[in-house]
Amino acid sequence: ARTVIHRFADELILKMTGERGMSSAKIVFTSDRSGSTELYQIDFDGENLTRLTTDRSLIVTPAVSPDGTKLCYTSYIENNPDLYLMVLESGATERIAMFPGLNFSADWAPDGNTLAITLSKDGNSELYLLDSSSQQETRLTKNVWNDVSPSWSPDGGEIVYTADNIGAPQLYIIDRTGQQIRRLTFQGSYNVSPEWSPTGEDIAFSSSMNGNFNIYTIHPNGDNLRQLTQEAANNEDPAWSPDGRYIAFHSTRDGTGSIYIMNADGTNQRKLTDNTGNDFSPDWLR
């Protein structure tokens, strides 16, 4: 009944405003509420919490496919941080990257097949493109420093990521051929977790430039840096809603790590999950 009501509400909002409502949206996130770190999903209104995995291990960095049917994540269930693919309807899982070292921080390209991922199989962490069907990888960066946390532009032409080549993590943008790289952030000494907005107009990220970690946005050309959260706590892991109107994120403002949602301009921040442990790494499911 709740699903029908949510769908009706979304259609009503669409007719009234021209924009589809978010009542039917769900957020996938990682939580240690069960003792082990597992994947969960929850409705946009904070109801209907559902556990997705029972690995009894450590699971991090979930990424929902553009069509909402698959979920890529890293699990230590085989005692190594490997990449897995889950079909959400059936719950069936498949290990798609099991190289020595780290296999993590996947992000789906708009084509719904290619993943930008981080691998450390050759020493330091580098960016690779992975075909989720053939499981063939193509190296994107070749550096002596760490390149992590890739996020695709909505047109699939570029990737924003974090690199620590100057001794402090900063954001960079690379084209999908790996030929052109430009530095994006110059303010702050620790800028991480970039996420390109669905409209392409902004990149959200977490930075400690004013002490605690807070969520910021910046244009892809480096203009219009804006601070969205002002809490004397850590606010991290920003994730845009599919329509670009909301950002889900992790915050410790209430003493524990919970998932929050805010408008894209930083207004109307509200707590989504309640947990005595830690909820983090949100992503959206439509």
PDB file of C-alpha atoms in Angstrom:
ATOM      1  CA  ALA A   1       0.000   0.000   0.000  1.00  0.00           C
ATOM      2  CA  ARG A   2       2.839   2.417   0.823  1.00  0.00           C
ATOM      3  CA  THR A   3       4.373   1.781  -2.618  1.00  0.00           C
ATOM      4  CA  VAL A   4       1.091   2.596  -4.368  1.00  0.00           C
ATOM      5  CA  ILE A   5       0.667   5.768  -2.306  1.00  0.00           C
ATOM      6  CA  HIS A   6       4.247   6.849  -3.058  1.00  0.00           C
ATOM      7  CA  ARG A   7       3.778   6.240  -6.775  1.00  0.00           C
ATOM      8  CA  PHE A   8       0.526   8.215  -6.777  1.00  0.00           C
ATOM      9  CA  ALA A   9       2.196  11.074  -4.899  1.00  0.00           C
ATOM     10  CA  ASP A  10       5.074  11.150  -7.391  1.00  0.00           C
ATOM     11  CA  GLU A  11       2.679  11.279 -10.362  1.00  0.00           C
ATOM     12  CA  LEU A  12       0.678  14.046  -8.684  1.00  0.00           C
ATOM     13  CA  ILE A  13       3.813  16.117  -8.118  1.00  0.00           C
ATOM     14  CA  LEU A  14       4.826  15.517 -11.753  1.00  0.00           C
ATOM     15  CA  LYS A  15       1.510  16.893 -13.013  1.00  0.00           C
ATOM     16  CA  MET A  16       1.636  19.882 -10.662  1.00  0.00           C
ATOM     17  CA  THR A  17       5.290  20.880 -11.021  1.00  0.00           C
ATOM     18  CA  GLY A  18       6.632  19.130 -14.119  1.00  0.00           C
ATOM     19  CA  GLU A  19       9.159  17.293 -11.934  1.00  0.00           C
ATOM     20  CA  ARG A  20       8.636  13.760 -10.704  1.00  0.00           C
ATOM     21  CA  GLY A  21       8.384  13.386  -6.934  1.00  0.00           C
ATOM     22  CA  MET A  22      10.877  11.420  -4.866  1.00  0.00           C
ATOM     23  CA  SER A  23       8.467   9.464  -2.650  1.00  0.00           C
ATOM     24  CA  SER A  24       9.311   6.194  -4.425  1.00  0.00           C
ATOM     25  CA  ALA A  25      13.064   6.726  -4.209  1.00  0.00           C
ATOM     26  CA  LYS A  26      15.223   4.528  -2.011  1.00  0.00           C
ATOM     27  CA  ILE A  27      18.712   4.997  -0.616  1.00  0.00           C
ATOM     28  CA  VAL A  28      21.231   2.163  -0.442  1.00  0.00           C
ATOM     29  CA  PHE A  29      23.914   2.479   2.233  1.00  0.00           C
ATOM     30  CA  THR A  30      26.454   0.585   4.322  1.00  0.00           C
ATOM     31  CA  SER A  31      25.866  -0.029   8.032  1.00  0.00           C
ATOM     32  CA  ASP A  32      27.475  -1.910  10.912  1.00  0.00           C
ATOM     33  CA  ARG A  33      24.198  -2.074  12.883  1.00  0.00           C
ATOM     34  CA  SER A  34      24.180  -5.892  12.736  1.00  0.00           C
ATOM     35  CA  GLY A  35      27.714  -6.299  14.062  1.00  0.00           C
ATOM     36  CA  SER A  36      29.212  -6.821  10.609  1.00  0.00           C
ATOM     37  CA  THR A  37      29.215  -4.162   7.889  1.00  0.00           C
ATOM     38  CA  GLU A  38      26.397  -4.937   5.425  1.00  0.00           C
ATOM     39  CA  LEU A  39      24.303  -3.230   2.740  1.00  0.00           C
ATOM     40  CA  TYR A  40      20.825  -1.884   3.494  1.00  0.00           C
ATOM     41  CA  GLN A  41      18.188   0.120   1.677  1.00  0.00           C
ATOM     42  CA  ILE A  42      15.630   2.537   3.075  1.00  0.00           C
ATOM     43  CA  ASP A  43      12.775   4.598   1.634  1.00  0.00           C
ATOM     44  CA  PHE A  44      13.134   8.338   1.011  1.00  0.00           C
ATOM     45  CA  ASP A  45      10.896   8.999   4.030  1.00  0.00           C
ATOM     46  CA  GLY A  46      13.046   6.893   6.390  1.00  0.00           C
ATOM     47  CA  GLU A  47      10.693   3.897   6.466  1.00  0.00           C
ATOM     48  CA  ASN A  48      10.990   0.310   5.240  1.00  0.00           C
ATOM     49  CA  LEU A  49      14.593  -0.474   6.216  1.00  0.00           C
ATOM     50  CA  THR A  50      15.706  -3.634   4.376  1.00  0.00           C
ATOM     51  CA  ARG A  51      18.949  -5.577   4.699  1.00  0.00           C
ATOM     52  CA  LEU A  52      20.437  -6.546   1.302  1.00  0.00           C
ATOM     53  CA  THR A  53      23.482  -8.646   2.240  1.00  0.00           C
ATOM     54  CA  THR A  54      24.429 -11.256   4.828  1.00  0.00           C
ATOM     55  CA  ASP A  55      28.158 -11.534   4.116  1.00  0.00           C
ATOM     56  CA  ARG A  56      29.010 -11.162   7.830  1.00  0.00           C
ATOM     57  CA  SER A  57      32.085  -9.371   6.608  1.00  0.00           C
ATOM     58  CA  LEU A  58      33.028  -5.823   5.628  1.00  0.00           C
ATOM     59  CA  ILE A  59      31.192  -4.205   2.693  1.00  0.00           C
ATOM     60  CA  VAL A  60      31.963  -0.710   1.373  1.00  0.00           C
ATOM     61  CA  THR A  61      31.292   1.727  -1.501  1.00  0.00           C
ATOM     62  CA  PRO A  62      27.955   0.582  -2.999  1.00  0.00           C
ATOM     63  CA  ALA A  63      27.112   1.939  -6.466  1.00  0.00           C
ATOM     64  CA  VAL A  64      23.689   1.545  -8.101  1.00  0.00           C
ATOM     65  CA  SER A  65      23.577   1.060 -11.895  1.00  0.00           C
ATOM     66  CA  PRO A  66      21.907   3.806 -13.988  1.00  0.00           C
ATOM     67  CA  ASP A  67      18.837   1.629 -14.648  1.00  0.00           C
ATOM     68  CA  GLY A  68      18.504   0.725 -10.964  1.00  0.00           C
ATOM     69  CA  THR A  69      18.698  -3.039 -11.527  1.00  0.00           C
ATOM     70  CA  LYS A  70      22.228  -3.789 -10.313  1.00  0.00           C
ATOM     71  CA  LEU A  71      24.474  -2.887  -7.418  1.00  0.00           C
ATOM     72  CA  CYS A  72      28.275  -2.947  -7.433  1.00  0.00           C
ATOM     73  CA  TYR A  73      30.144  -3.014  -4.116  1.00  0.00           C
ATOM     74  CA  THR A  74      33.334  -4.170  -2.418  1.00  0.00           C
ATOM     75  CA  SER A  75      33.209  -7.084   0.036  1.00  0.00           C
ATOM     76  CA  TYR A  76      35.880  -8.797   2.127  1.00  0.00           C
ATOM     77  CA  ILE A  77      33.900 -12.059   2.273  1.00  0.00           C
ATOM     78  CA  GLU A  78      36.777 -13.917   0.539  1.00  0.00           C
ATOM     79  CA  ASN A  79      39.363 -12.176   2.784  1.00  0.00           C
ATOM     80  CA  ASN A  80      40.314  -9.691   0.064  1.00  0.00           C
ATOM     81  CA  PRO A  81      38.538  -6.464  -0.957  1.00  0.00           C
ATOM     82  CA  ASP A  82      36.950  -7.743  -4.186  1.00  0.00           C
ATOM     83  CA  LEU A  83      34.263  -6.181  -6.392  1.00  0.00           C
ATOM     84  CA  TYR A  84      30.850  -7.834  -6.575  1.00  0.00           C
ATOM     85  CA  LEU A  85      27.781  -7.302  -8.727  1.00  0.00           C
ATOM     86  CA  MET A  86      24.309  -7.887  -7.279  1.00  0.00           C
ATOM     87  CA  VAL A  87      21.095  -8.185  -9.290  1.00  0.00           C
ATOM     88  CA  LEU A  88      18.707  -6.344  -6.997  1.00  0.00           C
ATOM     89  CA  GLU A  89      15.522  -8.153  -8.019  1.00  0.00           C
ATOM     90  CA  SER A  90      16.888 -11.637  -7.320  1.00  0.00           C
ATOM     91  CA  GLY A  91      19.730 -10.880  -4.918  1.00  0.00           C
ATOM     92  CA  ALA A  92      22.101 -12.979  -7.062  1.00  0.00           C
ATOM     93  CA  THR A  93      25.745 -11.923  -6.743  1.00  0.00           C
ATOM     94  CA  GLU A  94      28.831 -12.356  -8.911  1.00  0.00           C
ATOM     95  CA  ARG A  95      32.459 -11.473  -8.194  1.00  0.00           C
ATOM     96  CA  ILE A  96      33.656  -9.310 -11.100  1.00  0.00           C
ATOM     97  CA  ALA A  97      37.100  -8.086  -9.946  1.00  0.00           C
ATOM     98  CA  MET A  98      39.389 -10.118  -7.704  1.00  0.00           C
ATOM     99  CA  PHE A  99      42.856  -8.755  -8.383  1.00  0.00           C
ATOM    100  CA  PRO A 100      45.498  -8.831  -5.628  1.00  0.00           C
ATOM    101  CA  GLY A 101      45.151  -5.808  -3.373  1.00  0.00           C
ATOM    102  CA  LEU A 102      42.261  -3.345  -3.430  1.00  0.00           C
ATOM    103  CA  ASN A 103      39.298  -3.637  -5.812  1.00  0.00           C
ATOM    104  CA  PHE A 104      36.986  -0.800  -4.787  1.00  0.00           C
ATOM    105  CA  SER A 105      35.239   2.582  -5.282  1.00  0.00           C
ATOM    106  CA  ALA A 106      33.311   1.636  -8.416  1.00  0.00           C
ATOM    107  CA  ASP A 107      31.152   4.126 -10.312  1.00  0.00           C
ATOM    108  CA  TRP A 108      28.879   3.294 -13.265  1.00  0.00           C
ATOM    109  CA  ALA A 109      29.282   5.049 -16.588  1.00  0.00           C
ATOM    110  CA  PRO A 110      26.040   6.330 -18.155  1.00  0.00           C
ATOM    111  CA  ASP A 111      26.162   3.387 -20.603  1.00  0.00           C
ATOM    112  CA  GLY A 112      25.217   1.060 -17.722  1.00  0.00           C
ATOM    113  CA  ASN A 113      28.015  -1.397 -18.503  1.00  0.00           C
ATOM    114  CA  THR A 114      31.381   0.285 -17.934  1.00  0.00           C
ATOM    115  CA  LEU A 115      32.628   0.844 -14.389  1.00  0.00           C
ATOM    116  CA  ALA A 116      35.361   3.232 -13.297  1.00  0.00           C
ATOM    117  CA  ILE A 117      37.136   1.458 -10.437  1.00  0.00           C
ATOM    118  CA  THR A 118      40.236   1.665  -8.250  1.00  0.00           C
ATOM    119  CA  LEU A 119      42.774  -1.186  -8.252  1.00  0.00           C
ATOM    120  CA  SER A 120      46.071  -1.503  -6.381  1.00  0.00           C
ATOM    121  CA  LYS A 121      47.244  -4.693  -8.094  1.00  0.00           C
ATOM    122  CA  ASP A 122      50.399  -3.001  -9.429  1.00  0.00           C
ATOM    123  CA  GLY A 123      51.354  -1.206  -6.202  1.00  0.00           C
ATOM    124  CA  ASN A 124      49.659   2.134  -5.575  1.00  0.00           C
ATOM    125  CA  SER A 125      45.955   2.704  -6.244  1.00  0.00           C
ATOM    126  CA  GLU A 126      45.140   3.566  -9.867  1.00  0.00           C
ATOM    127  CA  LEU A 127      41.983   4.162 -11.901  1.00  0.00           C
ATOM    128  CA  TYR A 128      40.790   1.525 -14.346  1.00  0.00           C
ATOM    129  CA  LEU A 129      37.780   1.043 -16.604  1.00  0.00           C
ATOM    130  CA  LEU A 130      36.075  -2.323 -16.157  1.00  0.00           C
ATOM    131  CA  ASP A 131      33.590  -3.884 -18.565  1.00  0.00           C
ATOM    132  CA  SER A 132      31.032  -5.371 -16.170  1.00  0.00           C
ATOM    133  CA  SER A 133      29.988  -7.981 -18.750  1.00  0.00           C
ATOM    134  CA  SER A 134      33.346  -9.256 -20.030  1.00  0.00           C
ATOM    135  CA  GLN A 135      35.222  -8.275 -16.830  1.00  0.00           C
ATOM    136  CA  GLN A 136      38.050  -6.872 -18.953  1.00  0.00           C
ATOM    137  CA  GLU A 137      39.942  -3.993 -17.351  1.00  0.00           C
ATOM    138  CA  THR A 138      41.694  -1.045 -19.022  1.00  0.00           C
ATOM    139  CA  ARG A 139      44.155   1.059 -17.064  1.00  0.00           C
ATOM    140  CA  LEU A 140      43.338   4.774 -17.034  1.00  0.00           C
ATOM    141  CA  THR A 141      46.031   6.358 -14.807  1.00  0.00           C
ATOM    142  CA  LYS A 142      49.728   5.473 -14.453  1.00  0.00           C
ATOM    143  CA  ASN A 143      51.201   7.406 -11.553  1.00  0.00           C
ATOM    144  CA  VAL A 144      53.451   6.955  -8.527  1.00  0.00           C
ATOM    145  CA  TRP A 145      50.736   8.373  -6.255  1.00  0.00           C
ATOM    146  CA  ASN A 146      47.234   7.152  -5.362  1.00  0.00           C
ATOM    147  CA  ASP A 147      44.234   7.864  -7.620  1.00  0.00           C
ATOM    148  CA  VAL A 148      40.881   6.901  -6.063  1.00  0.00           C
ATOM    149  CA  SER A 149      37.119   7.602  -5.882  1.00  0.00           C
ATOM    150  CA  PRO A 150      36.154   8.061  -9.552  1.00  0.00           C
ATOM    151  CA  SER A 151      32.814   9.629 -10.525  1.00  0.00           C
ATOM    152  CA  TRP A 152      31.577   9.956 -14.123  1.00  0.00           C
ATOM    153  CA  SER A 153      30.295  13.089 -15.793  1.00  0.00           C
ATOM    154  CA  PRO A 154      26.688  12.576 -16.977  1.00  0.00           C
ATOM    155  CA  ASP A 155      27.784  12.546 -20.639  1.00  0.00           C
ATOM    156  CA  GLY A 156      30.344   9.793 -19.961  1.00  0.00           C
ATOM    157  CA  GLY A 157      33.213  11.865 -21.323  1.00  0.00           C
ATOM    158  CA  GLU A 158      35.109  12.665 -18.130  1.00  0.00           C
ATOM    159  CA  ILE A 159      35.777  11.356 -14.617  1.00  0.00           C
ATOM    160  CA  VAL A 160      36.423  13.367 -11.463  1.00  0.00           C
ATOM    161  CA  TYR A 161      38.590  11.661  -8.851  1.00  0.00           C
ATOM    162  CA  THR A 162      40.904  12.188  -5.867  1.00  0.00           C
ATOM    163  CA  ALA A 163      44.710  12.127  -6.156  1.00  0.00           C
ATOM    164  CA  ASP A 164      47.358  12.716  -3.493  1.00  0.00           C
ATOM    165  CA  ASN A 165      50.216  13.615  -5.848  1.00  0.00           C
ATOM    166  CA  ILE A 166      51.037  16.858  -4.005  1.00  0.00           C
ATOM    167  CA  GLY A 167      50.978  15.195  -0.583  1.00  0.00           C
ATOM    168  CA  ALA A 168      47.411  16.310   0.111  1.00  0.00           C
ATOM    169  CA  PRO A 169      44.290  14.836  -1.545  1.00  0.00           C
ATOM    170  CA  GLN A 170      42.862  17.105  -4.252  1.00  0.00           C
ATOM    171  CA  LEU A 171      40.260  16.654  -6.987  1.00  0.00           C
ATOM    172  CA  TYR A 172      41.204  16.167 -10.621  1.00  0.00           C
ATOM    173  CA  ILE A 173      39.279  15.563 -13.842  1.00  0.00           C
ATOM    174  CA  ILE A 174      40.460  13.111 -16.499  1.00  0.00           C
ATOM    175  CA  ASP A 175      38.919  12.315 -19.874  1.00  0.00           C
ATOM    176  CA  ARG A 176      37.881   8.705 -20.491  1.00  0.00           C
ATOM    177  CA  THR A 177      40.901   8.092 -22.740  1.00  0.00           C
ATOM    178  CA  GLY A 178      43.297   9.062 -19.942  1.00  0.00           C
ATOM    179  CA  GLN A 179      45.001  11.660 -22.139  1.00  0.00           C
ATOM    180  CA  GLN A 180      43.849  14.924 -20.571  1.00  0.00           C
ATOM    181  CA  ILE A 181      43.996  15.715 -16.841  1.00  0.00           C
ATOM    182  CA  ARG A 182      43.261  18.980 -15.071  1.00  0.00           C
ATOM    183  CA  ARG A 183      43.278  19.914 -11.396  1.00  0.00           C
ATOM    184  CA  LEU A 184      39.892  21.011 -10.039  1.00  0.00           C
ATOM    185  CA  THR A 185      40.399  22.056  -6.389  1.00  0.00           C
ATOM    186  CA  PHE A 186      43.029  24.446  -5.037  1.00  0.00           C
ATOM    187  CA  GLN A 187      41.469  25.414  -1.697  1.00  0.00           C
ATOM    188  CA  GLY A 188      41.818  23.157   1.332  1.00  0.00           C
ATOM    189  CA  SER A 189      44.386  20.448   2.013  1.00  0.00           C
ATOM    190  CA  TYR A 190      42.052  17.430   2.076  1.00  0.00           C
ATOM    191  CA  ASN A 191      39.355  17.155  -0.623  1.00  0.00           C
ATOM    192  CA  VAL A 192      37.803  13.720  -1.195  1.00  0.00           C
ATOM    193  CA  SER A 193      34.719  11.730  -2.290  1.00  0.00           C
ATOM    194  CA  PRO A 194      33.743  13.689  -5.425  1.00  0.00           C
ATOM    195  CA  GLU A 195      30.349  13.046  -7.010  1.00  0.00           C
ATOM    196  CA  TRP A 196      29.325  14.602 -10.343  1.00  0.00           C
ATOM    197  CA  SER A 197      25.740  15.879 -10.403  1.00  0.00           C
ATOM    198  CA  PRO A 198      23.236  14.374 -12.902  1.00  0.00           C
ATOM    199  CA  THR A 199      22.867  17.790 -14.554  1.00  0.00           C
ATOM    200  CA  GLY A 200      26.627  18.107 -15.006  1.00  0.00           C
ATOM    201  CA  GLU A 201      26.605  21.585 -13.465  1.00  0.00           C
ATOM    202  CA  ASP A 202      28.171  20.772 -10.093  1.00  0.00           C
ATOM    203  CA  ILE A 203      30.520  18.355  -8.368  1.00  0.00           C
ATOM    204  CA  ALA A 204      29.848  17.629  -4.694  1.00  0.00           C
ATOM    205  CA  PHE A 205      32.720  16.589  -2.447  1.00  0.00           C
ATOM    206  CA  SER A 206      33.861  16.448   1.173  1.00  0.00           C
ATOM    207  CA  SER A 207      36.595  18.734   2.483  1.00  0.00           C
ATOM    208  CA  SER A 208      38.256  19.562   5.791  1.00  0.00           C
ATOM    209  CA  MET A 209      39.212  23.069   4.646  1.00  0.00           C
ATOM    210  CA  ASN A 210      37.467  24.645   7.660  1.00  0.00           C
ATOM    211  CA  GLY A 211      38.330  22.028  10.288  1.00  0.00           C
ATOM    212  CA  ASN A 212      35.753  19.256  10.288  1.00  0.00           C
ATOM    213  CA  PHE A 213      34.730  17.550   7.065  1.00  0.00           C
ATOM    214  CA  ASN A 214      31.855  19.319   5.333  1.00  0.00           C
ATOM    215  CA  ILE A 215      30.061  18.962   2.002  1.00  0.00           C
ATOM    216  CA  TYR A 216      30.877  21.447  -0.752  1.00  0.00           C
ATOM    217  CA  THR A 217      29.947  21.887  -4.399  1.00  0.00           C
ATOM    218  CA  ILE A 218      32.037  23.326  -7.207  1.00  0.00           C
ATOM    219  CA  HIS A 219      31.524  23.804 -10.934  1.00  0.00           C
ATOM    220  CA  PRO A 220      33.574  21.514 -13.226  1.00  0.00           C
ATOM    221  CA  ASN A 221      35.575  24.557 -14.359  1.00  0.00           C
ATOM    222  CA  GLY A 222      36.591  25.307 -10.748  1.00  0.00           C
ATOM    223  CA  ASP A 223      34.208  28.228 -10.210  1.00  0.00           C
ATOM    224  CA  ASN A 224      31.468  28.771  -7.631  1.00  0.00           C
ATOM    225  CA  LEU A 225      32.794  26.869  -4.602  1.00  0.00           C
ATOM    226  CA  ARG A 226      29.957  26.620  -2.058  1.00  0.00           C
ATOM    227  CA  GLN A 227      29.836  25.097   1.435  1.00  0.00           C
ATOM    228  CA  LEU A 228      26.554  23.215   2.015  1.00  0.00           C
ATOM    229  CA  THR A 229      26.969  21.860   5.562  1.00  0.00           C
ATOM    230  CA  GLN A 230      28.151  23.932   8.515  1.00  0.00           C
ATOM    231  CA  GLU A 231      28.170  21.375  11.322  1.00  0.00           C
ATOM    232  CA  ALA A 232      30.853  21.018  14.005  1.00  0.00           C
ATOM    233  CA  ALA A 233      30.995  17.353  13.018  1.00  0.00           C
ATOM    234  CA  ASN A 234      32.028  15.325   9.996  1.00  0.00           C
ATOM    235  CA  ASN A 235      29.820  15.384   6.889  1.00  0.00           C
ATOM    236  CA  GLU A 236      31.021  13.083   4.109  1.00  0.00           C
ATOM    237  CA  ASP A 237      30.119  10.735   1.225  1.00  0.00           C
ATOM    238  CA  PRO A 238      27.800  13.030  -0.816  1.00  0.00           C
ATOM    239  CA  ALA A 239      25.490  11.280  -3.300  1.00  0.00           C
ATOM    240  CA  TRP A 240      23.176  13.111  -5.727  1.00  0.00           C
ATOM    241  CA  SER A 241      19.604  12.000  -6.259  1.00  0.00           C
ATOM    242  CA  PRO A 242      18.891  10.918  -9.875  1.00  0.00           C
ATOM    243  CA  ASP A 243      17.104  14.206 -10.601  1.00  0.00           C
ATOM    244  CA  GLY A 244      19.851  16.321  -9.020  1.00  0.00           C
ATOM    245  CA  ARG A 245      17.529  17.963  -6.492  1.00  0.00           C
ATOM    246  CA  TYR A 246      18.833  16.260  -3.341  1.00  0.00           C
ATOM    247  CA  ILE A 247      22.086  15.073  -1.800  1.00  0.00           C
ATOM    248  CA  ALA A 248      22.334  12.159   0.619  1.00  0.00           C
ATOM    249  CA  PHE A 249      25.377  12.112   2.884  1.00  0.00           C
ATOM    250  CA  HIS A 250      26.937  10.672   6.038  1.00  0.00           C
ATOM    251  CA  SER A 251      27.090  12.853   9.160  1.00  0.00           C
ATOM    252  CA  THR A 252      28.247  12.417  12.766  1.00  0.00           C
ATOM    253  CA  ARG A 253      26.407  15.519  14.027  1.00  0.00           C
ATOM    254  CA  ASP A 254      24.268  13.499  16.466  1.00  0.00           C
ATOM    255  CA  GLY A 255      27.175  11.549  17.910  1.00  0.00           C
ATOM    256  CA  THR A 256      26.801   8.482  15.698  1.00  0.00           C
ATOM    257  CA  GLY A 257      27.226   8.121  11.952  1.00  0.00           C
ATOM    258  CA  SER A 258      23.865   8.441  10.187  1.00  0.00           C
ATOM    259  CA  ILE A 259      22.577   9.098   6.675  1.00  0.00           C
ATOM    260  CA  TYR A 260      21.090  12.547   6.072  1.00  0.00           C
ATOM    261  CA  ILE A 261      19.363  14.143   3.088  1.00  0.00           C
ATOM    262  CA  MET A 262      19.404  17.807   2.060  1.00  0.00           C
ATOM    263  CA  ASN A 263      18.314  19.906  -0.872  1.00  0.00           C
ATOM    264  CA  ALA A 264      20.999  20.450  -3.504  1.00  0.00           C
ATOM    265  CA  ASP A 265      21.583  23.978  -2.181  1.00  0.00           C
ATOM    266  CA  GLY A 266      22.161  22.721   1.385  1.00  0.00           C
ATOM    267  CA  THR A 267      18.746  23.641   2.797  1.00  0.00           C
ATOM    268  CA  ASN A 268      16.328  21.328   4.645  1.00  0.00           C
ATOM    269  CA  GLN A 269      18.875  18.927   6.105  1.00  0.00           C
ATOM    270  CA  ARG A 270      17.131  15.977   7.749  1.00  0.00           C
ATOM    271  CA  LYS A 271      18.184  12.726   9.357  1.00  0.00           C
ATOM    272  CA  LEU A 272      17.200   9.596   7.432  1.00  0.00           C
ATOM    273  CA  THR A 273      18.642   6.716   9.481  1.00  0.00           C
ATOM    274  CA  ASP A 274      18.894   6.144  13.221  1.00  0.00           C
ATOM    275  CA  ASN A 275      21.584   3.810  14.472  1.00  0.00           C
ATOM    276  CA  THR A 276      23.812   3.438  17.516  1.00  0.00           C
ATOM    277  CA  GLY A 277      26.601   2.373  15.155  1.00  0.00           C
ATOM    278  CA  ASN A 278      27.672   3.802  11.823  1.00  0.00           C
ATOM    279  CA  ASP A 279      25.743   4.293   8.544  1.00  0.00           C
ATOM    280  CA  PHE A 280      27.748   5.572   5.582  1.00  0.00           C
ATOM    281  CA  SER A 281      28.357   5.510   1.784  1.00  0.00           C
ATOM    282  CA  PRO A 282      24.810   6.261   0.534  1.00  0.00           C
ATOM    283  CA  ASP A 283      23.669   5.897  -3.072  1.00  0.00           C
ATOM    284  CA  TRP A 284      20.243   6.352  -4.677  1.00  0.00           C
ATOM    285  CA  LEU A 285      17.921   3.718  -6.086  1.00  0.00           C
ATOM    286  CA  ARG A 286      14.960   4.633  -8.319  1.00  0.00           C
TER     287      ARG A 286
END
